Amino acid sequence: MKAIPLVLVVAWSYSAFAQPDSTKWQTERSLELEIEHQYFPTSGSFPGQLDHFTSGAIRPRWSTRSPDKKHQIVLDAFLRGSLNDPLRSHFDFREAYYRYNNRKWALSVGAKKVFWGVTESVHLVDIINQADQVEAFDGSEKLGQPMVQFTTSTSLGSFEFYYLPIARRRQFPGSHGRYRFPEVLAREDVPFTTSSNEWHPSAAARWYNTFNKLDVGLSYFYGVAREPMYLGFDPTIGLDLTYPIIHQIGLDAQYTAGALMLKVEAINRLSERQDFVALAIGLEYTFGNIFGTGADVGVVSEYLYDSRGVLTFSGLDNDVFIGSRINLNDVRGTSFLLGSIIDLERTTRLFRFEGSRRFKGNWKVDLLVSVLIDVSEEEILFNFRQDDMVQLRISKFL
Amino acid sequence: MSNMKTALLTRTLVVTSLLSLAFSVADDRGLDIARKAKNADAGFTSYEVETKMVLTNKNGQSTTNLLTNKTLEVKGDGERSLISFNSPKDVSGTKTLTYTHRTGDDDQWIFLPSVARVKRLASANKSGPFMGSEFAFEDLTSFEVEKFDFKFLREEVVGGQKIALVEMVPKDLKSGYSRKITHYNLDKNYRVEKVDYFDRKGSPLKTLIFEGYKLYLDKYWKADKLSMVNLQNGKRTELIFSGYKFKTSLSAKDLTEESLKN
């Protein structure tokens, strides 16, 4: 296992001599170095939790394509080292796959990242990859998923078929970490309901097509749930969390009419002990070149429903999201994201600000502020009630 | 008396219709030149080109972006093009796919590699800058005759070559321009030498100059360099093209939502 990063580094440096040419393999490589500091102004809910966290990340990417473009190899690795929370230090192959491209179909073997869906505040239908929970508590970062993927485009739309031999489990923060539960959960502490190891296959299929201004997708997943099933909290045994076998059907659709986009995602997830539906429906409107400044301002509003109620793992069971995305369209690629999620039944409110811009050509700075206000003690999010965060990242791209 | 009136009326009618005929001839000539220019470009099937975008601010500091552009001609509609971003490095791997339509809104998708997501975009921002450059999105989509009203202005001789100046008024109210004046070279198969852009208030906004024209496949004039100068803020953007390849193996299958993911 230790040899893998070494092989990657050797492959990466070797490719530096490759030249793009129509008769040679076309190779691309990049390296991203990042330092991050997180500050939590309020002291934690549980003993041992720290207020300051410093970490660094390295992300080498390497890809090559044959002259006839039929063969393709992609490697995308990620390593984070945390000075304060050993469980946040981790290595992952986000992607490491071989792809064969035919004219009409393609076959990929290896670890990949796959995204399904259209909405902004939640990603209900998106189910192939496990969340990298220690990287981002909101599930926006993903672990690479080993798979065999077959994709084909036909006159009836695009089809994707997946065989997923391994189910990966989430890593939760360590005892010093934030966004954790009263008990410190090792990866193995959340069990699979059917077998004791990761080798439980799952299968999935998706169809999507475009009908002029309307994009529609239908998906089906059978196998090990990516999101733990939460069935309550017992003071003696702690959180009841497991990864059950599920059937999930998903629908996503987007209608684009000029500056207006209407979006919907809906799922039905069925397991032995739980059967629920979830819905996200909303709109996005973009004001282009606002007041002649060149900036775009997008306004997003979405309604989120989940029939699990207080057992909803994300806490978003009857909530409204209102957000805005601002792109200055300047040389530095400056952008801002503002968002707020308001619980319609309880007191919980979430607020988020993201800002990013380039500097000195290949550097980038990202600021994230995340605030949780009046979190209801009925929700699983109550564990994170003290975890308001300011996060600064500085990245260098090579 | 009544006869005189009739004669006067007839004369007025004749003069008016002659005048309007003269005007419509002038208008038709503008449209005719634009059509001929569009036809001169037609039939290329597909092309691929590497683009270096150099942005210079008024203090002379510059930034360079690298893009790859693949364009496919579509019979009876606008072009389809896929732009891959290679530099700045933080957006490397980002791709956009645009289907330009002769009438109605264009379709556009973006691929964001960090989340492996393809997003369909609202076609709202035509007049905003592309990556902070002096090129607006609308300057970079394919030219479609259906999107403008034309007026022939005059013919000039520049460096011994006949240049026709045609005024174009965008039909789309979302355009950032009240009008633009395109300078067509009548001696070089209607290639564009220069475009003057006027803002919504009618003031001169930008000037685009085409340089280093080369003839490809004995038929298509392509400039090596496009220089856009903003007359109001002093900023400048140059697009430098290299490695033009025509009639490549590019097909409609290579320019789909699915193809963006690779």
XYZ file of C-alpha atoms in Angstrom:
660
model
C 0.000 0.000 0.000
C 2.907 2.323 0.818
C 4.302 1.707 -2.649
C 1.267 3.263 -4.363
C 2.090 6.927 -3.629
C 5.700 6.237 -4.696
C 4.612 4.746 -8.033
C 2.345 7.736 -8.506
C 5.145 10.235 -7.901
C 7.478 8.363 -10.287
C 4.776 8.191 -12.989
C 4.025 11.855 -12.466
C 7.628 13.050 -12.761
C 8.326 10.741 -15.721
C 5.416 12.216 -17.653
C 7.001 15.648 -17.419
C 9.004 14.719 -20.515
C 5.980 13.737 -22.605
C 5.088 16.056 -25.473
C 1.645 16.478 -27.044
C 1.787 15.077 -30.568
C -0.813 13.405 -32.756
C 1.285 10.217 -32.945
C 2.160 9.993 -29.250
C 0.203 9.409 -26.077
C -1.051 12.740 -24.813
C -0.194 13.182 -21.164
C -1.369 15.832 -18.756
C -0.298 16.294 -15.178
C -0.876 18.769 -12.408
C -0.103 19.168 -8.741
C -2.045 21.103 -6.174
C -0.586 22.013 -2.772
C -2.838 23.463 -0.118
C -2.615 24.687 3.463
C -5.712 25.103 5.544
C -6.599 26.609 8.881
C -9.947 26.112 10.579
C -11.043 28.221 13.528
C -14.076 27.456 15.698
C -14.912 30.579 17.776
C -17.193 28.669 20.196
C -15.749 25.922 22.399
C -16.932 22.407 21.545
C -19.899 20.472 22.967
C -17.747 17.505 23.947
C -14.596 17.221 26.064
C -11.326 17.259 24.154
C -12.570 19.186 21.100
C -10.109 21.841 19.885
C -10.748 25.324 18.460
C -7.874 25.557 15.960
C -6.942 23.021 13.290
C -4.094 23.311 10.824
C -3.600 20.905 7.967
C -2.095 20.546 4.514
C -3.117 18.661 1.400
C -1.375 17.395 -1.738
C -3.243 16.482 -4.889
C -1.309 15.079 -7.857
C -3.217 14.350 -11.062
C -1.950 12.479 -14.062
C -3.750 11.337 -17.171
C -2.764 9.937 -20.522
C -4.631 9.230 -23.732
C -3.612 7.108 -26.707
C -3.145 8.804 -30.126
C -6.409 7.270 -31.389
C -8.108 8.442 -28.152
C -9.375 4.906 -27.476
C -7.342 4.232 -24.360
C -7.194 6.496 -21.380
C -5.642 6.214 -17.910
C -6.454 8.699 -15.140
C -4.850 8.973 -11.686
C -6.063 11.550 -9.191
C -4.746 11.135 -5.650
C -5.438 13.083 -2.495
C -3.472 13.250 0.745
C -4.355 15.345 3.777
C -2.216 15.611 6.866
C -3.732 17.242 9.953
C -1.611 18.497 12.832
C -4.527 18.316 15.299
C -6.839 15.459 14.367
C -5.121 12.187 13.355
C -8.389 10.771 11.994
C -8.623 13.654 9.510
C -5.241 12.691 8.041
C -6.028 10.439 5.104
C -4.999 9.260 1.669
C -7.406 8.422 -1.123
C -7.432 7.729 -4.833
C -10.225 10.032 -5.943
C -9.803 8.498 -9.374
C -7.568 5.717 -10.666
C -9.039 4.078 -13.741
C -8.559 2.785 -17.235
C -11.147 3.731 -19.839
C -11.756 2.232 -23.246
C -13.597 4.533 -25.654
C -15.473 3.025 -28.536
C -17.434 5.232 -30.950
C -20.740 4.266 -29.390
C -19.830 3.150 -25.892
C -17.129 3.355 -23.209
C -15.967 1.020 -20.464
C -14.131 2.183 -17.345
C -12.465 -0.019 -14.738
C -11.097 1.395 -11.494
C -11.921 4.083 -8.968
C -14.006 7.022 -10.212
C -16.066 9.965 -9.082
C -19.592 10.143 -10.460
C -22.101 12.947 -10.019
C -25.841 12.691 -10.653
C -28.402 15.414 -10.157
C -29.298 19.044 -10.677
C -30.152 20.767 -7.371
C -27.720 22.923 -5.399
C -28.462 22.554 -1.675
C -28.770 18.753 -1.456
C -27.771 15.922 -3.796
C -30.462 13.306 -3.245
C -30.068 11.156 -6.358
C -26.257 11.242 -6.217
C -25.352 7.873 -4.675
C -22.375 6.169 -6.335
C -19.586 7.578 -4.137
C -19.186 7.595 -0.380
C -18.806 11.032 1.242
C -15.393 12.074 2.514
C -16.893 13.164 5.823
C -13.632 14.359 7.446
C -12.852 16.512 4.396
C -16.228 18.293 4.389
C -18.982 17.636 6.918
C -21.699 18.589 4.402
C -20.829 15.682 2.097
C -19.524 17.860 -0.737
C -16.241 15.887 -0.962
C -16.253 12.265 -2.089
C -14.105 9.146 -1.801
C -13.151 7.363 -5.021
C -15.457 4.408 -5.751
C -14.040 1.216 -7.313
C -16.262 0.228 -10.225
C -16.830 -1.230 -13.630
C -18.769 1.420 -15.558
C -20.364 0.979 -18.963
C -21.764 4.048 -20.718
C -23.501 4.331 -24.056
C -25.310 7.048 -25.985
C -28.262 6.024 -28.139
C -31.117 7.763 -29.904
C -33.171 7.020 -26.771
C -30.746 8.875 -24.546
C -27.605 8.059 -22.556
C -27.340 4.951 -20.385
C -24.867 4.200 -17.593
C -24.459 0.821 -15.888
C -22.362 0.229 -12.792
C -20.950 -2.751 -10.942
C -19.543 -1.577 -7.592
C -17.626 -4.425 -5.897
C -16.728 -2.587 -2.691
C -18.773 -0.481 -0.279
C -16.685 2.151 1.478
C -17.559 3.449 4.926
C -17.353 7.009 6.202
C -14.562 8.213 8.415
C -15.760 10.466 11.224
C -13.573 12.989 13.089
C -11.411 11.965 16.058
C -11.757 13.021 19.703
C -10.169 16.472 19.081
C -12.270 17.043 15.969
C -15.416 19.071 15.365
C -18.603 17.971 13.580
C -18.610 14.767 15.605
C -20.984 12.850 17.861
C -20.616 12.337 21.663
C -18.815 9.071 20.986
C -15.796 8.987 18.709
C -16.724 6.718 15.799
C -14.042 4.691 14.101
C -14.896 3.657 10.540
C -15.670 0.105 11.741
C -18.028 1.321 14.468
C -20.803 1.823 11.937
C -21.536 -1.759 10.762
C -22.927 -3.178 7.546
C -26.200 -4.958 8.218
C -25.380 -7.965 6.011
C -21.690 -8.746 6.109
C -18.679 -7.859 8.194
C -16.403 -6.641 5.413
C -16.316 -4.132 2.572
C -16.652 -6.709 -0.210
C -20.330 -6.332 -0.734
C -21.236 -5.595 -4.327
C -23.753 -2.978 -5.416
C -25.203 -2.286 -8.853
C -26.671 0.839 -10.394
C -28.082 2.134 -13.650
C -28.982 5.573 -14.947
C -30.712 6.900 -18.030
C -30.744 10.549 -19.009
C -31.835 12.494 -22.029
C -32.364 16.039 -23.232
C -35.671 17.090 -24.766
C -34.923 20.584 -26.035
C -34.971 22.737 -22.857
C -35.759 19.798 -20.566
C -33.147 17.435 -19.104
C -34.438 14.287 -17.402
C -32.630 11.504 -15.526
C -33.890 8.274 -13.965
C -31.701 6.119 -11.748
C -31.776 2.885 -9.796
C -29.361 1.657 -7.147
C -29.267 -1.665 -5.340
C -26.704 -2.430 -2.675
C -25.050 -0.971 0.395
C -26.267 2.479 1.443
C -23.652 5.240 1.276
C -25.371 7.337 3.920
C -25.648 5.597 7.315
C -29.204 4.735 8.381
C -29.928 6.617 11.602
C -32.614 5.089 13.819
C -32.211 7.173 16.967
C -30.042 7.758 19.995
C -29.966 5.538 23.061
C -27.977 6.806 26.087
C -26.672 3.281 26.834
C -25.772 2.069 23.315
C -25.256 5.482 21.673
C -26.224 6.330 18.096
C -28.024 3.618 16.145
C -26.137 3.852 12.841
C -25.784 1.105 10.223
C -25.217 0.702 6.481
C -28.234 -1.310 5.272
C -28.929 -2.924 1.904
C -31.159 -0.557 -0.024
C -33.122 -0.191 -3.225
C -33.227 3.422 -4.385
C -35.008 4.916 -7.343
C -34.245 8.495 -8.273
C -35.620 11.130 -10.619
C -33.935 14.403 -11.556
C -35.096 17.002 -14.031
C -34.171 20.515 -15.077
C -36.020 22.901 -17.345
C -33.895 25.762 -18.672
C -35.783 28.762 -20.046
C -33.417 31.647 -20.756
C -32.136 32.889 -17.405
C -34.509 30.688 -15.405
C -33.854 27.095 -14.378
C -36.467 24.922 -12.692
C -35.056 21.888 -10.904
C -36.381 18.818 -9.133
C -34.833 15.740 -7.536
C -36.793 12.969 -5.823
C -35.848 9.591 -4.343
C -37.483 6.595 -2.749
C -35.075 4.522 -0.609
C -36.235 1.168 0.665
C -34.473 -1.063 3.201
C -35.645 -3.772 5.599
C -36.175 -1.338 8.452
C -36.876 1.935 6.658
C -38.799 3.175 3.640
C -38.758 6.881 2.868
C -39.115 9.502 0.169
C -37.179 12.730 -0.183
C -37.691 15.684 -2.482
C -35.794 18.806 -3.479
C -37.557 21.279 -5.746
C -36.604 24.796 -6.656
C -35.429 27.375 -9.101
C -32.350 29.313 -10.069
C -32.406 32.667 -11.834
C -29.317 34.361 -13.226
C -28.988 38.103 -13.666
C -26.237 38.474 -16.273
C -23.821 41.429 -16.469
C -25.540 43.145 -13.569
C -25.567 46.977 -13.834
C -23.006 46.645 -16.645
C -20.305 45.503 -14.179
C -19.758 42.191 -15.960
C -20.768 40.235 -12.845
C -23.363 37.453 -12.831
C -25.657 37.090 -9.874
C -27.550 33.832 -9.533
C -30.377 33.468 -7.059
C -31.327 29.966 -5.918
C -34.242 28.837 -3.813
C -35.083 25.221 -3.032
C -37.576 23.417 -0.830
C -36.259 20.253 0.849
C -38.435 17.452 2.176
C -37.569 14.090 3.744
C -40.203 11.755 5.193
C -37.719 10.466 7.835
C -38.341 13.646 9.830
C -35.961 13.974 12.812
C -34.174 10.785 11.694
C -32.964 12.540 8.508
C -29.174 12.194 8.623
C -28.596 15.585 6.973
C -31.249 17.245 9.171
C -32.930 18.618 6.030
C -36.442 17.185 6.336
C -38.683 20.231 5.908
C -36.415 23.131 5.099
C -36.029 25.999 2.681
C -32.737 26.944 1.070
C -32.127 30.477 -0.190
C -28.805 31.278 -1.748
C -26.918 33.460 -4.148
C -23.913 32.846 -6.361
C -21.926 35.869 -7.505
C -19.292 35.578 -10.240
C -17.393 38.771 -10.953
C -16.114 37.313 -14.287
C -12.825 39.095 -13.628
C -9.230 38.072 -14.369
C -8.926 36.552 -10.875
C -12.063 34.449 -11.212
C -13.538 35.985 -8.059
C -16.705 34.287 -6.857
C -18.912 34.315 -3.777
C -21.584 31.970 -2.534
C -24.080 32.878 0.150
C -26.596 30.405 1.443
C -29.027 29.886 4.239
C -31.133 26.862 5.171
C -34.149 27.469 7.371
C -36.017 24.654 9.111
C -39.744 25.246 8.677
C -40.790 23.160 11.724
C -37.976 23.718 14.177
C -35.643 26.551 15.138
C -32.563 25.330 13.228
C -30.966 27.710 10.746
C -27.738 27.210 8.826
C -25.742 29.953 7.169
C -22.826 29.622 4.799
C -20.498 32.025 2.988
C -17.844 31.007 0.482
C -15.468 33.308 -1.330
C -12.602 32.465 -3.651
C -10.184 34.234 -5.937
C -6.913 33.667 -7.750
C -3.756 35.617 -7.070
C -0.255 35.717 -8.584
C -1.488 33.553 -11.481
C -1.297 30.065 -9.955
C -2.349 30.731 -6.366
C -5.863 30.661 -5.007
C -7.456 31.663 -1.732
C -10.721 30.209 -0.414
C -12.631 31.474 2.591
C -15.520 29.543 4.119
C -17.724 30.651 7.003
C -20.308 28.184 8.301
C -22.720 29.062 11.093
C -25.377 26.938 12.846
C -28.035 28.937 14.704
C -30.500 27.665 17.370
C -30.043 24.003 16.394
C -33.038 21.992 17.609
C -32.110 19.249 20.079
C -34.426 16.870 18.214
C -32.094 16.776 15.210
C -28.837 14.860 14.767
C -27.284 18.237 13.829
C -27.656 19.172 17.525
C -24.279 17.478 18.067
C -22.713 20.165 15.837
C -24.480 23.120 17.524
C -21.205 24.663 18.777
C -19.353 24.103 15.504
C -19.468 27.509 13.784
C -16.390 27.634 11.583
C -14.104 30.008 9.689
C -11.878 28.153 7.235
C -9.101 29.634 5.132
C -7.334 27.700 2.395
C -4.426 28.831 0.281
C -3.572 26.668 -2.714
C -0.732 26.640 -5.189
C -1.222 24.974 -8.569
C 1.788 23.506 -10.378
C -57.806 71.100 -59.563
C -58.489 67.500 -58.762
C -56.131 66.493 -61.570
C -53.336 68.574 -60.077
C -53.919 66.989 -56.709
C -53.745 63.542 -58.248
C -50.578 64.430 -60.111
C -48.985 65.759 -56.927
C -50.026 62.686 -55.013
C -48.688 60.421 -57.743
C -45.400 62.316 -57.816
C -45.087 62.110 -54.027
C -45.826 58.409 -54.102
C -43.275 57.773 -56.825
C -40.593 59.802 -55.055
C -41.324 58.107 -51.699
C -41.230 54.633 -53.164
C -38.042 55.450 -55.070
C -36.483 56.711 -51.868
C -37.551 53.671 -49.895
C -36.310 51.470 -52.737
C -32.946 53.215 -52.530
C -32.869 52.634 -48.766
C -33.907 49.019 -49.051
C -31.194 48.486 -51.657
C -28.676 49.902 -49.163
C -30.074 47.644 -46.364
C -30.068 44.620 -48.633
C -26.458 45.277 -49.529
C -25.466 45.120 -45.846
C -27.320 41.839 -45.402
C -25.946 40.567 -48.690
C -22.331 41.211 -47.621
C -22.915 39.550 -44.231
C -24.464 36.524 -45.973
C -21.563 36.282 -48.398
C -19.114 36.475 -45.501
C -21.009 33.706 -43.685
C -21.035 31.586 -46.867
C -17.305 32.147 -47.356
C -16.786 30.497 -43.966
C -19.250 27.677 -44.574
C -18.358 24.091 -45.397
C -15.357 23.778 -43.049
C -17.141 20.805 -41.343
C -14.998 21.063 -38.223
C -11.837 22.625 -36.860
C -9.660 22.423 -33.775
C -7.331 25.175 -32.576
C -5.131 26.053 -29.601
C -5.820 29.505 -28.222
C -3.593 31.696 -26.096
C -5.493 34.524 -24.450
C -3.329 37.410 -23.250
C -5.080 39.941 -21.018
C -3.289 43.252 -20.462
C -4.476 45.918 -18.042
C -3.872 49.643 -18.464
C -0.623 49.420 -16.422
C 0.734 46.919 -18.940
C 0.548 43.898 -16.594
C -0.552 40.782 -18.405
C -2.111 37.384 -17.643
C -2.180 34.414 -20.011
C -4.934 31.801 -20.342
C -4.644 28.692 -22.510
C -7.688 27.125 -24.171
C -8.415 24.426 -26.711
C -11.370 24.911 -29.010
C -13.164 22.233 -31.032
C -15.912 23.451 -33.348
C -18.376 21.512 -35.457
C -20.517 22.966 -38.222
C -24.207 22.039 -38.010
C -26.332 22.158 -41.173
C -29.237 24.574 -40.825
C -28.238 25.755 -37.344
C -25.436 27.515 -35.476
C -22.110 25.874 -34.598
C -21.374 23.515 -31.699
C -18.174 24.170 -29.832
C -16.285 22.659 -26.932
C -13.750 24.782 -25.074
C -11.265 23.114 -22.700
C -9.433 25.279 -20.177
C -5.772 24.418 -19.622
C -4.603 27.525 -17.787
C -5.025 29.174 -15.242
C -4.226 25.897 -13.509
C -6.965 26.130 -10.877
C -9.611 25.816 -13.620
C -7.635 23.275 -15.664
C -9.944 20.489 -16.830
C -13.008 22.741 -16.891
C -14.891 22.498 -20.194
C -17.797 24.344 -21.717
C -20.074 23.104 -24.484
C -22.136 25.594 -26.478
C -24.799 24.964 -29.111
C -25.313 28.248 -30.942
C -28.756 28.579 -32.504
C -29.777 30.886 -35.347
C -32.854 31.924 -33.441
C -33.715 31.663 -29.747
C -31.419 31.055 -26.788
C -28.173 29.136 -27.159
C -27.690 25.958 -25.101
C -24.695 25.769 -22.788
C -23.202 23.219 -20.393
C -20.173 23.352 -18.118
C -18.108 20.479 -16.692
C -16.590 21.083 -13.255
C -13.811 18.509 -12.734
C -13.475 18.959 -8.943
C -16.977 17.553 -8.426
C -17.180 15.620 -11.740
C -20.424 17.484 -12.452
C -21.978 18.590 -15.726
C -24.268 21.579 -15.247
C -26.599 23.039 -17.808
C -26.309 26.832 -17.682
C -28.827 29.587 -18.126
C -28.037 31.521 -21.294
C -28.355 34.838 -19.504
C -24.986 36.501 -19.659
C -24.255 37.399 -23.266
C -22.720 40.768 -22.553
C -20.529 39.840 -19.569
C -16.771 39.336 -19.978
C -15.308 35.923 -20.782
C -12.769 35.071 -18.009
C -12.155 38.733 -17.223
C -11.139 39.485 -20.800
C -12.338 42.260 -23.114
C -14.220 39.614 -25.103
C -17.850 39.221 -24.091
C -19.486 35.794 -24.373
C -21.457 37.113 -27.370
C -18.204 38.010 -29.192
C -17.086 34.388 -29.034
C -20.178 32.563 -30.269
C -20.541 31.912 -33.991
C -21.846 34.741 -36.184
C -25.428 34.152 -37.310
C -27.059 36.449 -39.880
C -30.468 35.950 -38.208
C -29.320 37.736 -35.042
C -28.809 41.225 -36.531
C -30.368 43.986 -38.620
C -27.958 45.279 -41.262
C -27.205 48.602 -42.892
C -24.560 49.167 -45.550
C -22.603 52.319 -44.667
C -19.903 52.847 -47.298
C -17.017 51.390 -49.217
C -13.419 52.481 -48.571
C -10.082 51.659 -50.129
C -7.517 50.713 -47.485
C -4.030 49.683 -48.624
C -5.337 49.154 -52.152
C -8.124 46.799 -51.013
C -11.855 47.421 -51.087
C -13.365 47.473 -47.620
C -17.126 47.540 -46.987
C -18.408 48.967 -43.718
C -21.632 47.340 -42.515
C -23.540 48.432 -39.443
C -25.182 45.659 -37.435
C -27.799 46.157 -34.782
C -28.295 43.137 -32.467
C -31.925 41.969 -32.340
C -31.389 40.603 -28.824
C -31.999 43.258 -26.168
C -29.657 41.342 -23.816
C -26.715 42.199 -26.097
C -24.242 44.680 -24.593
C -24.074 46.651 -27.840
C -26.325 49.215 -29.453
C -24.547 48.504 -32.741
C -21.276 47.375 -34.254
C -19.565 48.265 -37.502
C -17.885 45.391 -39.296
C -15.187 46.059 -41.903
C -15.364 43.379 -44.621
C -12.529 42.953 -47.111
C -14.225 42.580 -50.509
C -10.936 41.619 -52.188
C -10.237 38.763 -49.757
C -13.448 36.771 -49.862
C -15.292 38.939 -47.348
C -12.917 38.300 -44.444
C -13.362 40.632 -41.456
C -10.543 43.121 -40.886
C -11.971 45.165 -38.048
C -15.043 45.572 -35.831
C -16.028 48.758 -33.955
C -18.331 48.157 -30.974
C -20.666 50.779 -29.509
C -22.132 50.515 -26.006
C -25.820 50.747 -25.147
C -25.540 54.540 -24.866
C -24.085 54.724 -28.386
C -20.517 55.613 -27.343
C -17.502 53.838 -28.908
C -16.646 50.882 -26.612
C -14.162 48.487 -28.194
C -12.185 47.908 -31.370
C -11.329 44.427 -32.628
C -8.535 44.025 -35.166
C -7.794 40.821 -37.103
C -4.123 40.212 -37.881
C -1.943 37.588 -39.559
C -4.510 36.143 -41.945
C -3.592 32.798 -43.509
C -5.499 30.853 -46.136
C -6.401 27.295 -45.125
C -7.570 24.557 -47.528
C -7.259 27.226 -50.300
C -10.569 28.621 -49.111
C -10.801 29.717 -45.480
C -9.162 32.882 -44.238
C -8.263 32.569 -40.556
C -6.483 35.256 -38.549
C -3.607 34.230 -36.248
C -4.365 37.038 -33.867
C -7.412 38.967 -32.692
C -6.741 42.130 -30.681
C -9.594 43.636 -28.733
C -8.951 47.086 -27.245
C -11.399 48.612 -24.806
C -11.545 52.343 -25.581
C -13.219 53.184 -22.268
C -10.944 51.419 -19.743
C -7.693 51.031 -21.699
C -7.579 47.236 -21.235
C -6.640 44.909 -24.074
C -7.061 41.203 -24.846
C -5.279 39.290 -27.568
C -6.357 35.889 -28.840
C -3.438 34.105 -30.473
C -4.342 30.974 -32.436
C -2.013 28.115 -33.326
C -2.213 24.653 -34.816
C -5.408 25.082 -36.821
C -6.720 21.684 -37.970
C -9.673 21.529 -40.372
C -12.047 18.666 -41.247
C -10.911 16.646 -38.253
C -12.569 13.394 -37.145
C -14.837 15.453 -34.871
C -18.480 14.350 -34.929
C -21.708 15.261 -33.133
C -20.986 12.429 -30.653
C -17.848 14.262 -29.473
C -19.858 17.341 -28.555
C -22.446 16.053 -26.106
C -23.102 16.366 -22.397
C -21.671 12.837 -22.022
C -18.455 13.717 -23.881
C -17.740 16.595 -21.475
C -16.936 14.058 -18.736
C -13.808 12.841 -20.559
